[in-house]
PDB file of C-alpha atoms in Angstrom:
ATOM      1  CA  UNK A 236     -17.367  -4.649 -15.885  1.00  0.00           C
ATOM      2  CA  UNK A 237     -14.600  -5.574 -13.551  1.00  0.00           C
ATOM      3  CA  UNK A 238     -11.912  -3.953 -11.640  1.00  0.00           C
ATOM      4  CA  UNK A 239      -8.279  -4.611 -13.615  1.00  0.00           C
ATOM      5  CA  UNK A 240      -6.103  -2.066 -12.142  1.00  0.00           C
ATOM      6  CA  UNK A 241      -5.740  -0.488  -8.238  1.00  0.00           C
ATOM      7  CA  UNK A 242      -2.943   2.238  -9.058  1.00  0.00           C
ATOM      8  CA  UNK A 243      -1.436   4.949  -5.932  1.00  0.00           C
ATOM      9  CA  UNK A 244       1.037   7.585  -6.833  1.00  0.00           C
ATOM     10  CA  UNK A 245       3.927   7.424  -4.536  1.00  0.00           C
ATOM     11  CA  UNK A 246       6.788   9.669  -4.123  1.00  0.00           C
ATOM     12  CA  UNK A 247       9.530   7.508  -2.808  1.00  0.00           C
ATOM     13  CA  UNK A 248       8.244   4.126  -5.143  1.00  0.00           C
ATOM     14  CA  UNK A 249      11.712   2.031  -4.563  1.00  0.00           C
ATOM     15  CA  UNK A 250      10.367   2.227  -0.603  1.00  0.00           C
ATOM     16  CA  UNK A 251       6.566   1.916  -1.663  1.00  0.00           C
ATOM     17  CA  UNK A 252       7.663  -1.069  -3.970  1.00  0.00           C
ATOM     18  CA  UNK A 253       9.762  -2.905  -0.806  1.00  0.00           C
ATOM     19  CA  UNK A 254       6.799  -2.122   1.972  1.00  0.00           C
ATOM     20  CA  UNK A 255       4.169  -4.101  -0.858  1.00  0.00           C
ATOM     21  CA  UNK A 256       6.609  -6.914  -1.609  1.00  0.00           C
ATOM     22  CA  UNK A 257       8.165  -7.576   1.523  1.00  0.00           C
ATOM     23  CA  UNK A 258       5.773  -6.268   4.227  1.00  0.00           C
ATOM     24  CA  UNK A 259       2.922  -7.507   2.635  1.00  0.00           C
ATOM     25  CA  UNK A 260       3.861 -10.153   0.672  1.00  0.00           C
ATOM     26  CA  UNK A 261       2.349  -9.279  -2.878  1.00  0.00           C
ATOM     27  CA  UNK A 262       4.021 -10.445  -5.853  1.00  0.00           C
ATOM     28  CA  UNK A 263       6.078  -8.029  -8.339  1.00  0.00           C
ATOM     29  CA  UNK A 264       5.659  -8.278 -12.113  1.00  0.00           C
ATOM     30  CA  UNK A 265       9.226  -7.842 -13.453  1.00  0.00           C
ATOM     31  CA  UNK A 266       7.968  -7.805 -16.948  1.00  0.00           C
ATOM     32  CA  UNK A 267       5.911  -4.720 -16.387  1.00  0.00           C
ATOM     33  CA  UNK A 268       8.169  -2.666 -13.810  1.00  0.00           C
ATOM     34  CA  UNK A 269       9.891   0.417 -15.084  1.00  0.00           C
ATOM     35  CA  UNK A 270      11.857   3.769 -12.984  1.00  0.00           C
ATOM     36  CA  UNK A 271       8.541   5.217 -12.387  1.00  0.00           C
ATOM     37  CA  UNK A 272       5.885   1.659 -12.410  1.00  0.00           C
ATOM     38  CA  UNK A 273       6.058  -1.127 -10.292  1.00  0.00           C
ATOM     39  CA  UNK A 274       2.600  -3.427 -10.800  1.00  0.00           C
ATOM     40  CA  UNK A 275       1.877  -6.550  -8.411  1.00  0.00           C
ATOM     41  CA  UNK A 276       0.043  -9.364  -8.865  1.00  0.00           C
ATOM     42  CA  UNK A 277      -3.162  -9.273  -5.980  1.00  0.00           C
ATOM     43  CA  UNK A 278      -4.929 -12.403  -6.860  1.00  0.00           C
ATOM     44  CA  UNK A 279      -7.336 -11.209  -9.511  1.00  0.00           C
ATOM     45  CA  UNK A 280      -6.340  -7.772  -9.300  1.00  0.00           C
ATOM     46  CA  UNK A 281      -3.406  -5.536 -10.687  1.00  0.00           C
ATOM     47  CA  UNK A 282      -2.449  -3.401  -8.124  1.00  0.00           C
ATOM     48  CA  UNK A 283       0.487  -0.942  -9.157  1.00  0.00           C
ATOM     49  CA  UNK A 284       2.496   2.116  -7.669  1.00  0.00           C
ATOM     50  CA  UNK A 285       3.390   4.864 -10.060  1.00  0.00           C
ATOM     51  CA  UNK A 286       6.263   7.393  -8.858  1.00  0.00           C
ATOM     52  CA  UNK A 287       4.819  10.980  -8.636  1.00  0.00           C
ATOM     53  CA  UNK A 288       7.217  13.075 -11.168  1.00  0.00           C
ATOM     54  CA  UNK A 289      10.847  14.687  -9.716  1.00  0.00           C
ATOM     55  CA  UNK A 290       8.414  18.068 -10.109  1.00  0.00           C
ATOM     56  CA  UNK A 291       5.862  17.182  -8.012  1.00  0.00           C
ATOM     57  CA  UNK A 292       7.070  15.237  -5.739  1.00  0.00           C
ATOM     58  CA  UNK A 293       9.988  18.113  -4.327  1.00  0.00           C
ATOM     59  CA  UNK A 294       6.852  19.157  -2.597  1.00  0.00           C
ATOM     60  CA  UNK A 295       5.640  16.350  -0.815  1.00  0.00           C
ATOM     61  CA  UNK A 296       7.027  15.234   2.679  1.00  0.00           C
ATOM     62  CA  UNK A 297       6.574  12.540   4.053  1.00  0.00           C
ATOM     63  CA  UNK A 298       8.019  11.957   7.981  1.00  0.00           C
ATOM     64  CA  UNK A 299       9.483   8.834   9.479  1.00  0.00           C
ATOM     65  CA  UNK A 300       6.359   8.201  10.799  1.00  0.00           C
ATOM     66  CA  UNK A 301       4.118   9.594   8.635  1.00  0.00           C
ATOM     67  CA  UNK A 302       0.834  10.951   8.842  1.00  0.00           C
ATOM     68  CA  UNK A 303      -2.158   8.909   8.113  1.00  0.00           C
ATOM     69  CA  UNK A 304      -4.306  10.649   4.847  1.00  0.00           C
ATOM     70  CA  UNK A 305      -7.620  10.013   6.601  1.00  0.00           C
ATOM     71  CA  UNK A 306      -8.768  12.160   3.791  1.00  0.00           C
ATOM     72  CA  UNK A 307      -7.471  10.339   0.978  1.00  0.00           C
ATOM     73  CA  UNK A 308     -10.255   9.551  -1.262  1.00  0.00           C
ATOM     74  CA  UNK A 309      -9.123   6.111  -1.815  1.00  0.00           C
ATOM     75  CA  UNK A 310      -8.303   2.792   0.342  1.00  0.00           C
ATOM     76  CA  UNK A 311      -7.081  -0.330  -0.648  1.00  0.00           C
ATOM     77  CA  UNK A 312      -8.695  -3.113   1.212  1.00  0.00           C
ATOM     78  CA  UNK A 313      -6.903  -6.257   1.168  1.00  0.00           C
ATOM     79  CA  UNK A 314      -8.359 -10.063   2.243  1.00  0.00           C
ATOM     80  CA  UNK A 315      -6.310 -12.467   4.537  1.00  0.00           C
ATOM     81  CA  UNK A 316      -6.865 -15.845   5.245  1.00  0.00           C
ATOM     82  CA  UNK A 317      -6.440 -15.433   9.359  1.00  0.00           C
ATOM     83  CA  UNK A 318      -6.464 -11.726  10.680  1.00  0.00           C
ATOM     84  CA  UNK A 319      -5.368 -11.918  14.105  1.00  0.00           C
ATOM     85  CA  UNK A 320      -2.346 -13.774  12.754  1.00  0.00           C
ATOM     86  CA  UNK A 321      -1.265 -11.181   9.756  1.00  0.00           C
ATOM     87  CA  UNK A 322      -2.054  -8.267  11.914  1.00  0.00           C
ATOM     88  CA  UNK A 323       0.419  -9.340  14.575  1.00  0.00           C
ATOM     89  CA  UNK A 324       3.273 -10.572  11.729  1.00  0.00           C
ATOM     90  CA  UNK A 325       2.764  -6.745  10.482  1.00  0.00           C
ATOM     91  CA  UNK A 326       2.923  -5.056  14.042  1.00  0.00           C
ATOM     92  CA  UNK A 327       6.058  -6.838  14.797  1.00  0.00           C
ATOM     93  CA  UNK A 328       7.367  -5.725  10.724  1.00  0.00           C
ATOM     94  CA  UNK A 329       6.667  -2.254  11.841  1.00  0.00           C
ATOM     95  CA  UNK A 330       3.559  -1.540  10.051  1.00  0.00           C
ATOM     96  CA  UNK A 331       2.064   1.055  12.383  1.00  0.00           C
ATOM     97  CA  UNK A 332      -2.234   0.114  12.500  1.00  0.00           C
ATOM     98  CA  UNK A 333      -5.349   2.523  13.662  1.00  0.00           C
ATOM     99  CA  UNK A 334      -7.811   1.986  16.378  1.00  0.00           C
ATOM    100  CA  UNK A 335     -11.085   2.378  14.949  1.00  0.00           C
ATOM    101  CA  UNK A 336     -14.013   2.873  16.544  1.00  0.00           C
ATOM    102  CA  UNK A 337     -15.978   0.441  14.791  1.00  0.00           C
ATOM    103  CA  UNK A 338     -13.322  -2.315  15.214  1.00  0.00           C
ATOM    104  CA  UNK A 339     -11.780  -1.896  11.683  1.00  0.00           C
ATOM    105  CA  UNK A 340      -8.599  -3.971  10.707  1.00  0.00           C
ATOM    106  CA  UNK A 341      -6.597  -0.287   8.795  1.00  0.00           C
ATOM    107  CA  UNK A 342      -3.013  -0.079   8.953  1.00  0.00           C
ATOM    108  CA  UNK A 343      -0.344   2.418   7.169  1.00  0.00           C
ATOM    109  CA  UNK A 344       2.030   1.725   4.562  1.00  0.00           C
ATOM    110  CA  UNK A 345       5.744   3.801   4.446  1.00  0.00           C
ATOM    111  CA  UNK A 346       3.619   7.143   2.720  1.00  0.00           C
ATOM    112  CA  UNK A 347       0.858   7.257   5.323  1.00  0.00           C
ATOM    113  CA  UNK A 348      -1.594   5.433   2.619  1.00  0.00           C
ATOM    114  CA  UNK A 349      -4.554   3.814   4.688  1.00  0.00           C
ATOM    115  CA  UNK A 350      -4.927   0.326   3.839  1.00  0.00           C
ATOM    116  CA  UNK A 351      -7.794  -2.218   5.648  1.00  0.00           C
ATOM    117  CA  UNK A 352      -6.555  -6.207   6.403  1.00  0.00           C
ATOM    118  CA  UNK A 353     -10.144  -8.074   6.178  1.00  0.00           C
ATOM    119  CA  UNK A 354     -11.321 -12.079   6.618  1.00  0.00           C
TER     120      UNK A 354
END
C-alpha cells in the first residue's frame, strides 16, 4: 500500500489553489483541474484541494489572518531541500509560521490549514 492522494476541502479554492502554486511552489495539473478540484503534483504524491460546496461553505469564515486549526485532524508535512532558506523565502511571502515548543518547522496556509516544512 502507498499513499496516492493528500486531499483538503477549502472554501475559497481559487486562493487555496494560488497560496500552493505560488507560495509554495507545487506544480498544478491542468488536465485534472475543474470549478471545484485543483490536484498538484508533490513529487510522488497527489496532493489536491477540493472546494467545500456554495452550501456549506456560507458558513465558514475565515479572517484575514486566520486562525490556526490546531485541532484539525490532519497536517500536511512537506520536505525541503534547505529549511532555514525556504522558511525565510515564505516569511518574507507572507506565510505567517508557529513557534513550537519542540522546535517544529509549521506554518499556515490562506485557510488557517497547519502545514510542517521538514529537511
Amino acid at each position: 500500500m502507498r499513499l496516492f492522494r493528500a486531499m483538503l476541502f477549502v472554501k475559497d479554492l481559487p486562493r487555496m489553489a494560488d497560496f500552493y502554486e505560488h507560495t509554495l511552489g507545487l506544480k498544478p495539473n491542468p488536465k485534472t483541474r475543474s470549478d471545484d478540484w485543483v490536484e498538484f503534483d508533490a513529487e510522488g504524491t497527489i496532493f489536491a484541494l477540493h472546494a467545500i460546496p456554495a452550501e456549506h461553505a456560507n458558513g465558514v469564515e475565515i479572517t484575514s489572518h486566520p486562525e490556526a486549526r490546531e485541532q484539525s485532524a490532519t497536517k500536511l508535512c512537506f520536505f525541503v531541500d534547505n529549511l532555514p532558506a525556504e522558511r525565510a523565502r515564505l516569511t518574507t511571502l507572507g506565510v505567517i509560521f508557529i513557534d513550537r515548543p519542540w522546535d517544529a518547522c509549521d506554518a499556515l496556509d490562506p485557510e488557517g490549514n497547519v502545514f510542517q516544512l521538514c529537511s
